[in-house]
Every structure is written in structure tokens, then in C-alpha cells.
Amino acid sequence: MNNNLHGKTALITGSARGLGKAIAERYAALGANIIINYSKDKSSADEVVSNIKAMNVGVIAVQADVSKVADIERLFNEAKNAFGKIDIVVANAGIEMVETPVTAFTEEQFDRLFSINTKGAYFTMQQAAKNVEDNGRIIYIASSTTSFPVPGMAVYGGSKTTPRYMVDVLSKEIGHRGVTVNSIIPFAVDHSGIFAEENSYPELRKSLIDSCPMGRLAEVEDVANAAEFFASDLSSFINGQHLLINGGATQ
């Protein structure tokens, strides 16, 4: 057993930047063909495609808004048309909203978070279950807020919790095909998402770092390491599991 992905095809939603980009480039470095997905940022997607082409593997970028089921279905169809099969699916696309108390959320904000983080992840994993090859891999990128409630993140954490439960159920429904379904639960990630800018959310950043025995936020490479493991043969008998990548943090 090894972590070689030669001959595999991986589809990663929300992979024009941040965690999705890091995972896509890691899989490409291991030999997989890659489907990059983006919603609006075509220039960033094109940059990732260029990076991956230099690794001598196949790659395409597909625009699709995961809040729309028709777009998700088209994304999977284009992936299969390009490479003939899909072996690995990472449901990564999502948006964050923090430092907003329960009493302040609007209906519009609630609907936006749930349409992308919950509905989008659900139907991405549904299409993955229908289309992934036997012995394939389905990976959901959750959030540590699903394990440690944080003030100001009620709706964000809630929107990431439902797909986490779907991992539990889906792993039982399709495990007989040798397909594993697992989630990665990252701590706040530096240089990505809301912490893409060095000085963003200083009070929240300090609070999170103070809660971590290792004295730092996660990096995209920390999450890519876990994604590599779950995509490889090394995790072939690990199914329905949720792996915290948080350095022992308590929130």
C-alpha cells in the first residue's frame, strides 16, 4: 500500500484557492488527474490549472455554483466526459461568516450559508456517491466549529454540521462498494479563508491561537496531508470517520 495516485482522477470543489487549491496540487503531485472547480474566480482557477499542467497530469477547470444542483450535476458530467471516471471527490466549497451573534443573523445570511455549505456539500456528496468508482474516496471538509461551539459562529457551524452527519450515513450506504466516506475537520487555517490576510480578525485569531497547545493556526499543508491520507490506499479500511486537524486546540 502507498499514497501513489497515478491513474486516479480527483474532483475538488472550491479549488481555485485556499484549502481546495492545496489539496488539488497535492493530488496532482501524487499523479492524479484533476478537476478544478470554481464559482466566480476564473483567473485563480486558471493559475491553478497552469501549476498542475507543469506536473504532467491531466487537468481541467469547470465553473459551477455548488448552491445549484444543476451546476453540480454538470460539473460531474464534464469531469467524466474529460477523464472517463472519477475516483476521488473532495467536497470542499464553502463560505464563512464569523463574529456574528445568533441574535444578529439575517434570513438572507442564513440562506446563503446553508445554500452553499449545506445544500452544496450534500448534493456534491450525492453526486459523488452516484459517480465515484468502486473503491473510490469521498472526503468532506468540515470545520472544528462542528466539534467546539464558538460564539459568533452559530450559523456557520450549523451549516457545516449536517454534511458531517451525512458522512456517517453515506459511509454505511455505499461501503459495500469499497468506497470510503470520511471528513476532515480543520482548525482555523492561516493564509486561507477569513485569515487569508495577515491582520484579519485579530481578536479571534489570538483567541484561537491561545486555545491551541501548539501555539499556531493550521496551515493549508496540514489539511492537505490529511486529504492525501484519506485519498490513498493507506486509508482503505477507514470509513465513516472524522479527523480533527487542530493541534489539540480546545475550541
C-alpha atoms as a printed R data frame, in Angstrom:
    type eleno elety resid chain resno       x      y       z
1   ATOM     1    CA   MET     A     1   0.000  0.000   0.000
2   ATOM     2    CA   ASN     A     2   1.133  3.537  -0.738
3   ATOM     3    CA   ASN     A     3  -0.105  7.034  -1.421
4   ATOM     4    CA   ASN     A     4   0.563  6.973  -5.173
5   ATOM     5    CA   LEU     A     5  -2.431  8.362  -7.079
6   ATOM     6    CA   HIS     A     6  -1.244  7.636 -10.634
7   ATOM     7    CA   GLY     A     7  -4.184  6.701 -12.832
8   ATOM     8    CA   LYS     A     8  -6.709  8.266 -10.454
9   ATOM     9    CA   THR     A     9  -8.987 11.219 -11.179
10  ATOM    10    CA   ALA     A    10  -9.865 13.661  -8.410
11  ATOM    11    CA   LEU     A    11 -12.589 16.318  -8.349
12  ATOM    12    CA   ILE     A    12 -12.235 19.037  -5.707
13  ATOM    13    CA   THR     A    13 -14.940 21.654  -5.290
14  ATOM    14    CA   GLY     A    14 -13.888 25.191  -4.445
15  ATOM    15    CA   SER     A    15 -10.340 24.530  -5.587
16  ATOM    16    CA   ALA     A    16  -9.300 27.831  -7.148
17  ATOM    17    CA   ARG     A    17  -7.639 28.915  -3.914
18  ATOM    18    CA   GLY     A    18  -7.107 28.102  -0.254
19  ATOM    19    CA   LEU     A    19  -7.593 24.575   1.027
20  ATOM    20    CA   GLY     A    20  -9.064 23.302  -2.228
21  ATOM    21    CA   LYS     A    21  -6.086 24.546  -4.216
22  ATOM    22    CA   ALA     A    22  -3.628 22.958  -1.779
23  ATOM    23    CA   ILE     A    23  -5.432 19.610  -1.969
24  ATOM    24    CA   ALA     A    24  -5.694 19.716  -5.760
25  ATOM    25    CA   GLU     A    25  -1.990 20.482  -6.156
26  ATOM    26    CA   ARG     A    26  -1.066 17.749  -3.654
27  ATOM    27    CA   TYR     A    27  -3.104 15.155  -5.554
28  ATOM    28    CA   ALA     A    28  -1.568 16.279  -8.830
29  ATOM    29    CA   ALA     A    29   1.927 15.926  -7.356
30  ATOM    30    CA   LEU     A    30   0.981 12.336  -6.490
31  ATOM    31    CA   GLY     A    31  -0.010 11.661 -10.098
32  ATOM    32    CA   ALA     A    32  -3.782 12.178 -10.189
33  ATOM    33    CA   ASN     A    33  -5.706 13.905 -12.947
34  ATOM    34    CA   ILE     A    34  -7.556 16.889 -11.510
35  ATOM    35    CA   ILE     A    35 -10.872 18.662 -11.960
36  ATOM    36    CA   ILE     A    36 -10.648 22.190 -10.576
37  ATOM    37    CA   ASN     A    37 -13.973 23.758  -9.654
38  ATOM    38    CA   TYR     A    38 -14.643 27.441  -9.162
39  ATOM    39    CA   SER     A    39 -17.707 29.636  -8.879
40  ATOM    40    CA   LYS     A    40 -16.514 33.109  -9.958
41  ATOM    41    CA   ASP     A    41 -12.717 33.427  -9.727
42  ATOM    42    CA   LYS     A    42 -11.682 32.210 -13.185
43  ATOM    43    CA   SER     A    43  -8.268 33.866 -13.061
44  ATOM    44    CA   SER     A    44  -7.314 31.996  -9.887
45  ATOM    45    CA   ALA     A    45  -8.643 28.741 -11.351
46  ATOM    46    CA   ASP     A    46  -6.572 29.282 -14.493
47  ATOM    47    CA   GLU     A    47  -3.482 29.827 -12.338
48  ATOM    48    CA   VAL     A    48  -4.046 26.527 -10.524
49  ATOM    49    CA   VAL     A    49  -4.565 24.759 -13.853
50  ATOM    50    CA   SER     A    50  -1.259 26.175 -15.076
51  ATOM    51    CA   ASN     A    51   0.512 24.972 -11.914
52  ATOM    52    CA   ILE     A    52  -0.910 21.482 -12.309
53  ATOM    53    CA   LYS     A    53  -0.160 21.218 -16.027
54  ATOM    54    CA   ALA     A    54   3.501 21.661 -15.112
55  ATOM    55    CA   MET     A    55   3.212 18.418 -13.117
56  ATOM    56    CA   ASN     A    56   2.423 16.467 -16.313
57  ATOM    57    CA   VAL     A    57  -1.025 15.274 -15.311
58  ATOM    58    CA   GLY     A    58  -4.419 15.958 -16.854
59  ATOM    59    CA   VAL     A    59  -6.375 18.931 -15.554
60  ATOM    60    CA   ILE     A    60  -9.472 20.933 -16.426
61  ATOM    61    CA   ALA     A    61 -11.299 23.782 -14.698
62  ATOM    62    CA   VAL     A    62 -15.099 23.760 -14.546
63  ATOM    63    CA   GLN     A    63 -17.187 26.722 -13.462
64  ATOM    64    CA   ALA     A    64 -20.065 25.554 -11.270
65  ATOM    65    CA   ASP     A    65 -22.003 27.131  -8.409
66  ATOM    66    CA   VAL     A    66 -22.488 24.382  -5.820
67  ATOM    67    CA   SER     A    67 -25.601 26.082  -4.454
68  ATOM    68    CA   LYS     A    68 -27.310 24.951  -7.682
69  ATOM    69    CA   VAL     A    69 -27.935 21.222  -8.127
70  ATOM    70    CA   ALA     A    70 -27.962 21.525 -11.916
71  ATOM    71    CA   ASP     A    71 -24.451 23.034 -11.772
72  ATOM    72    CA   ILE     A    72 -23.207 20.186  -9.577
73  ATOM    73    CA   GLU     A    73 -24.625 17.602 -11.979
74  ATOM    74    CA   ARG     A    74 -22.966 19.389 -14.908
75  ATOM    75    CA   LEU     A    75 -19.668 19.506 -13.020
76  ATOM    76    CA   PHE     A    76 -19.664 15.731 -12.596
77  ATOM    77    CA   ASN     A    77 -20.731 15.162 -16.209
78  ATOM    78    CA   GLU     A    78 -17.918 17.347 -17.532
79  ATOM    79    CA   ALA     A    79 -15.423 15.581 -15.283
80  ATOM    80    CA   LYS     A    80 -16.462 12.159 -16.571
81  ATOM    81    CA   ASN     A    81 -16.514 13.365 -20.165
82  ATOM    82    CA   ALA     A    82 -12.954 14.651 -19.770
83  ATOM    83    CA   PHE     A    83 -11.380 11.703 -17.954
84  ATOM    84    CA   GLY     A    84 -13.856  8.827 -18.243
85  ATOM    85    CA   LYS     A    85 -14.155  8.252 -14.499
86  ATOM    86    CA   ILE     A    86 -13.933  9.833 -11.052
87  ATOM    87    CA   ASP     A    87 -12.056  8.113  -8.228
88  ATOM    88    CA   ILE     A    88 -11.816 10.816  -5.563
89  ATOM    89    CA   VAL     A    89 -14.230 13.600  -4.652
90  ATOM    90    CA   VAL     A    90 -13.454 16.303  -2.093
91  ATOM    91    CA   ALA     A    91 -16.479 18.373  -1.053
92  ATOM    92    CA   ASN     A    92 -14.588 21.484  -0.024
93  ATOM    93    CA   ALA     A    93 -16.502 24.502  -1.366
94  ATOM    94    CA   GLY     A    94 -17.867 26.731   1.345
95  ATOM    95    CA   ILE     A    95 -18.118 30.226   2.772
96  ATOM    96    CA   GLU     A    96 -17.508 31.560   6.286
97  ATOM    97    CA   MET     A    97 -19.216 34.111   8.467
98  ATOM    98    CA   VAL     A    98 -17.841 34.791  11.944
99  ATOM    99    CA   GLU     A    99 -18.224 37.182  14.857
100 ATOM   100    CA   THR     A   100 -21.982 37.377  14.285
101 ATOM   101    CA   PRO     A   101 -24.161 36.513  17.303
102 ATOM   102    CA   VAL     A   102 -27.280 34.393  16.969
103 ATOM   103    CA   THR     A   103 -29.459 37.465  17.506
104 ATOM   104    CA   ALA     A   104 -27.870 39.326  14.592
105 ATOM   105    CA   PHE     A   105 -28.097 36.857  11.711
106 ATOM   106    CA   THR     A   106 -30.497 37.780   8.923
107 ATOM   107    CA   GLU     A   107 -32.581 35.390   6.865
108 ATOM   108    CA   GLU     A   108 -30.518 36.300   3.807
109 ATOM   109    CA   GLN     A   109 -27.247 35.442   5.572
110 ATOM   110    CA   PHE     A   110 -28.714 32.187   6.885
111 ATOM   111    CA   ASP     A   111 -29.931 31.141   3.428
112 ATOM   112    CA   ARG     A   112 -26.614 31.994   1.767
113 ATOM   113    CA   LEU     A   113 -24.544 29.949   4.226
114 ATOM   114    CA   PHE     A   114 -26.860 26.950   4.104
115 ATOM   115    CA   SER     A   115 -27.273 27.047   0.312
116 ATOM   116    CA   ILE     A   116 -23.511 26.666  -0.200
117 ATOM   117    CA   ASN     A   117 -22.208 24.917   2.912
118 ATOM   118    CA   THR     A   118 -25.104 22.511   3.495
119 ATOM   119    CA   LYS     A   119 -27.033 22.105   0.259
120 ATOM   120    CA   GLY     A   120 -23.884 22.342  -1.854
121 ATOM   121    CA   ALA     A   121 -21.964 19.775   0.176
122 ATOM   122    CA   TYR     A   122 -24.977 17.445   0.383
123 ATOM   123    CA   PHE     A   123 -25.576 17.315  -3.354
124 ATOM   124    CA   THR     A   124 -21.861 17.159  -4.124
125 ATOM   125    CA   MET     A   125 -21.621 14.041  -1.978
126 ATOM   126    CA   GLN     A   126 -24.823 12.701  -3.512
127 ATOM   127    CA   GLN     A   127 -23.332 13.003  -6.994
128 ATOM   128    CA   ALA     A   128 -20.079 11.543  -5.704
129 ATOM   129    CA   ALA     A   129 -21.948  8.505  -4.383
130 ATOM   130    CA   LYS     A   130 -23.596  8.044  -7.779
131 ATOM   131    CA   ASN     A   131 -20.487  8.564  -9.882
132 ATOM   132    CA   VAL     A   132 -17.346  7.585  -7.976
133 ATOM   133    CA   GLU     A   133 -15.668  4.341  -8.983
134 ATOM   134    CA   ASP     A   134 -15.769  1.284  -6.740
135 ATOM   135    CA   ASN     A   135 -13.014  1.551  -4.086
136 ATOM   136    CA   GLY     A   136 -13.165  5.303  -4.517
137 ATOM   137    CA   ARG     A   137 -12.885  8.046  -1.922
138 ATOM   138    CA   ILE     A   138 -15.319 10.743  -0.793
139 ATOM   139    CA   ILE     A   139 -13.958 13.380   1.570
140 ATOM   140    CA   TYR     A   140 -15.868 16.209   3.200
141 ATOM   141    CA   ILE     A   141 -14.028 19.268   4.530
142 ATOM   142    CA   ALA     A   142 -15.893 20.161   7.710
143 ATOM   143    CA   SER     A   143 -14.951 22.680  10.408
144 ATOM   144    CA   SER     A   144 -13.774 22.444  14.002
145 ATOM   145    CA   THR     A   145 -16.827 24.544  14.897
146 ATOM   146    CA   THR     A   146 -18.828 21.318  14.474
147 ATOM   147    CA   SER     A   147 -16.899 19.902  17.444
148 ATOM   148    CA   PHE     A   148 -16.254 23.029  19.523
149 ATOM   149    CA   PRO     A   149 -19.031 25.652  19.525
150 ATOM   150    CA   VAL     A   150 -17.598 29.139  19.140
151 ATOM   151    CA   PRO     A   151 -19.558 32.335  19.890
152 ATOM   152    CA   GLY     A   152 -20.372 34.228  16.712
153 ATOM   153    CA   MET     A   153 -20.307 31.124  14.502
154 ATOM   154    CA   ALA     A   154 -23.704 29.551  15.167
155 ATOM   155    CA   VAL     A   155 -24.977 29.569  11.601
156 ATOM   156    CA   TYR     A   156 -21.598 28.788  10.026
157 ATOM   157    CA   GLY     A   157 -21.011 25.837  12.355
158 ATOM   158    CA   GLY     A   158 -24.597 24.689  11.938
159 ATOM   159    CA   SER     A   159 -24.298 24.773   8.160
160 ATOM   160    CA   LYS     A   160 -21.220 22.517   8.339
161 ATOM   161    CA   THR     A   161 -22.790 20.026  10.775
162 ATOM   162    CA   THR     A   162 -25.444 18.476   8.523
163 ATOM   163    CA   PRO     A   163 -22.962 17.285   5.861
164 ATOM   164    CA   ARG     A   164 -20.798 15.844   8.636
165 ATOM   165    CA   TYR     A   165 -23.757 13.667   9.662
166 ATOM   166    CA   MET     A   166 -24.263 12.699   6.026
167 ATOM   167    CA   VAL     A   167 -20.717 11.276   6.078
168 ATOM   168    CA   ASP     A   168 -21.824  8.881   8.836
169 ATOM   169    CA   VAL     A   169 -24.863  7.699   6.893
170 ATOM   170    CA   LEU     A   170 -23.314  7.604   3.413
171 ATOM   171    CA   SER     A   171 -20.351  5.577   4.658
172 ATOM   172    CA   LYS     A   172 -22.832  2.839   5.643
173 ATOM   173    CA   GLU     A   173 -24.872  3.061   2.447
174 ATOM   174    CA   ILE     A   174 -22.015  2.645  -0.044
175 ATOM   175    CA   GLY     A   175 -19.283  0.979   1.983
176 ATOM   176    CA   HIS     A   176 -20.111 -2.356   0.329
177 ATOM   177    CA   ARG     A   177 -18.586 -0.956  -2.867
178 ATOM   178    CA   GLY     A   178 -15.260 -0.390  -1.151
179 ATOM   179    CA   VAL     A   179 -15.889  3.366  -1.227
180 ATOM   180    CA   THR     A   180 -14.781  5.214   1.907
181 ATOM   181    CA   VAL     A   181 -16.524  8.366   3.113
182 ATOM   182    CA   ASN     A   182 -14.722 10.456   5.720
183 ATOM   183    CA   SER     A   183 -14.456 14.036   6.874
184 ATOM   184    CA   ILE     A   184 -11.521 16.260   7.688
185 ATOM   185    CA   ILE     A   185 -12.216 18.769  10.449
186 ATOM   186    CA   PRO     A   186  -9.707 21.611  10.235
187 ATOM   187    CA   PHE     A   187  -8.942 24.163  12.899
188 ATOM   188    CA   ALA     A   188  -8.861 27.753  11.644
189 ATOM   189    CA   VAL     A   189  -6.429 27.836   8.729
190 ATOM   190    CA   ASP     A   190  -3.856 30.589   8.403
191 ATOM   191    CA   HIS     A   191  -3.382 32.264   4.992
192 ATOM   192    CA   SER     A   192  -6.769 30.917   3.885
193 ATOM   193    CA   GLY     A   193 -10.450 31.817   4.175
194 ATOM   194    CA   ILE     A   194 -11.121 34.584   6.692
195 ATOM   195    CA   PHE     A   195  -7.441 34.508   7.711
196 ATOM   196    CA   ALA     A   196  -6.107 34.983   4.184
197 ATOM   197    CA   GLU     A   197  -4.986 38.472   5.179
198 ATOM   198    CA   GLU     A   198  -2.304 38.598   7.879
199 ATOM   199    CA   ASN     A   199  -4.076 41.125  10.088
200 ATOM   200    CA   SER     A   200  -7.647 39.896   9.653
201 ATOM   201    CA   TYR     A   201  -9.828 39.225  12.731
202 ATOM   202    CA   PRO     A   202  -7.031 39.884  15.257
203 ATOM   203    CA   GLU     A   203  -9.070 39.146  18.399
204 ATOM   204    CA   LEU     A   204 -10.469 35.907  17.020
205 ATOM   205    CA   ARG     A   205  -7.030 34.882  15.766
206 ATOM   206    CA   LYS     A   206  -5.493 35.456  19.199
207 ATOM   207    CA   SER     A   207  -8.291 33.554  20.951
208 ATOM   208    CA   LEU     A   208  -7.875 30.562  18.661
209 ATOM   209    CA   ILE     A   209  -4.080 30.517  18.933
210 ATOM   210    CA   ASP     A   210  -4.328 30.760  22.716
211 ATOM   211    CA   SER     A   211  -6.579 27.677  22.719
212 ATOM   212    CA   CYS     A   212  -4.026 25.613  20.764
213 ATOM   213    CA   PRO     A   213  -1.166 23.893  22.657
214 ATOM   214    CA   MET     A   214   0.978 24.188  19.531
215 ATOM   215    CA   GLY     A   215   0.567 27.959  19.547
216 ATOM   216    CA   ARG     A   216  -0.493 28.475  15.940
217 ATOM   217    CA   LEU     A   217  -3.320 28.142  13.465
218 ATOM   218    CA   ALA     A   218  -3.383 25.316  10.949
219 ATOM   219    CA   GLU     A   219  -1.735 25.736   7.545
220 ATOM   220    CA   VAL     A   220  -3.168 24.521   4.237
221 ATOM   221    CA   GLU     A   221  -0.414 21.880   4.122
222 ATOM   222    CA   ASP     A   222  -1.683 20.376   7.388
223 ATOM   223    CA   VAL     A   223  -5.076 19.806   5.808
224 ATOM   224    CA   ALA     A   224  -3.577 18.593   2.509
225 ATOM   225    CA   ASN     A   225  -1.622 15.979   4.483
226 ATOM   226    CA   ALA     A   226  -4.869 14.520   5.831
227 ATOM   227    CA   ALA     A   227  -6.511 14.728   2.408
228 ATOM   228    CA   GLU     A   228  -3.587 12.792   0.941
229 ATOM   229    CA   PHE     A   229  -4.024 10.052   3.547
230 ATOM   230    CA   PHE     A   230  -7.783  9.717   3.006
231 ATOM   231    CA   ALA     A   231  -7.355  9.581  -0.789
232 ATOM   232    CA   SER     A   232  -4.705  6.864  -0.696
233 ATOM   233    CA   ASP     A   233  -4.667  3.100  -0.194
234 ATOM   234    CA   LEU     A   234  -3.335  3.737   3.311
235 ATOM   235    CA   SER     A   235  -6.880  4.560   4.465
236 ATOM   236    CA   SER     A   236  -8.704  1.757   2.611
237 ATOM   237    CA   PHE     A   237 -10.316  0.396   5.812
238 ATOM   238    CA   ILE     A   238 -11.043  3.761   7.430
239 ATOM   239    CA   ASN     A   239 -14.664  4.673   6.796
240 ATOM   240    CA   GLY     A   240 -17.199  7.000   8.381
241 ATOM   241    CA   GLN     A   241 -14.551  8.799  10.429
242 ATOM   242    CA   HIS     A   242 -13.943 12.450  11.324
243 ATOM   243    CA   LEU     A   243 -10.346 13.580  11.712
244 ATOM   244    CA   LEU     A   244  -9.607 16.739  13.679
245 ATOM   245    CA   ILE     A   245  -6.632 18.703  12.360
246 ATOM   246    CA   ASN     A   246  -6.326 21.152  15.203
247 ATOM   247    CA   GLY     A   247  -3.072 20.696  17.123
248 ATOM   248    CA   GLY     A   248  -5.028 19.760  20.251
249 ATOM   249    CA   ALA     A   249  -6.952 23.055  20.352
250 ATOM   250    CA   THR     A   250  -9.886 23.306  22.737
251 ATOM   251    CA   GLN     A   251 -12.101 25.483  20.559
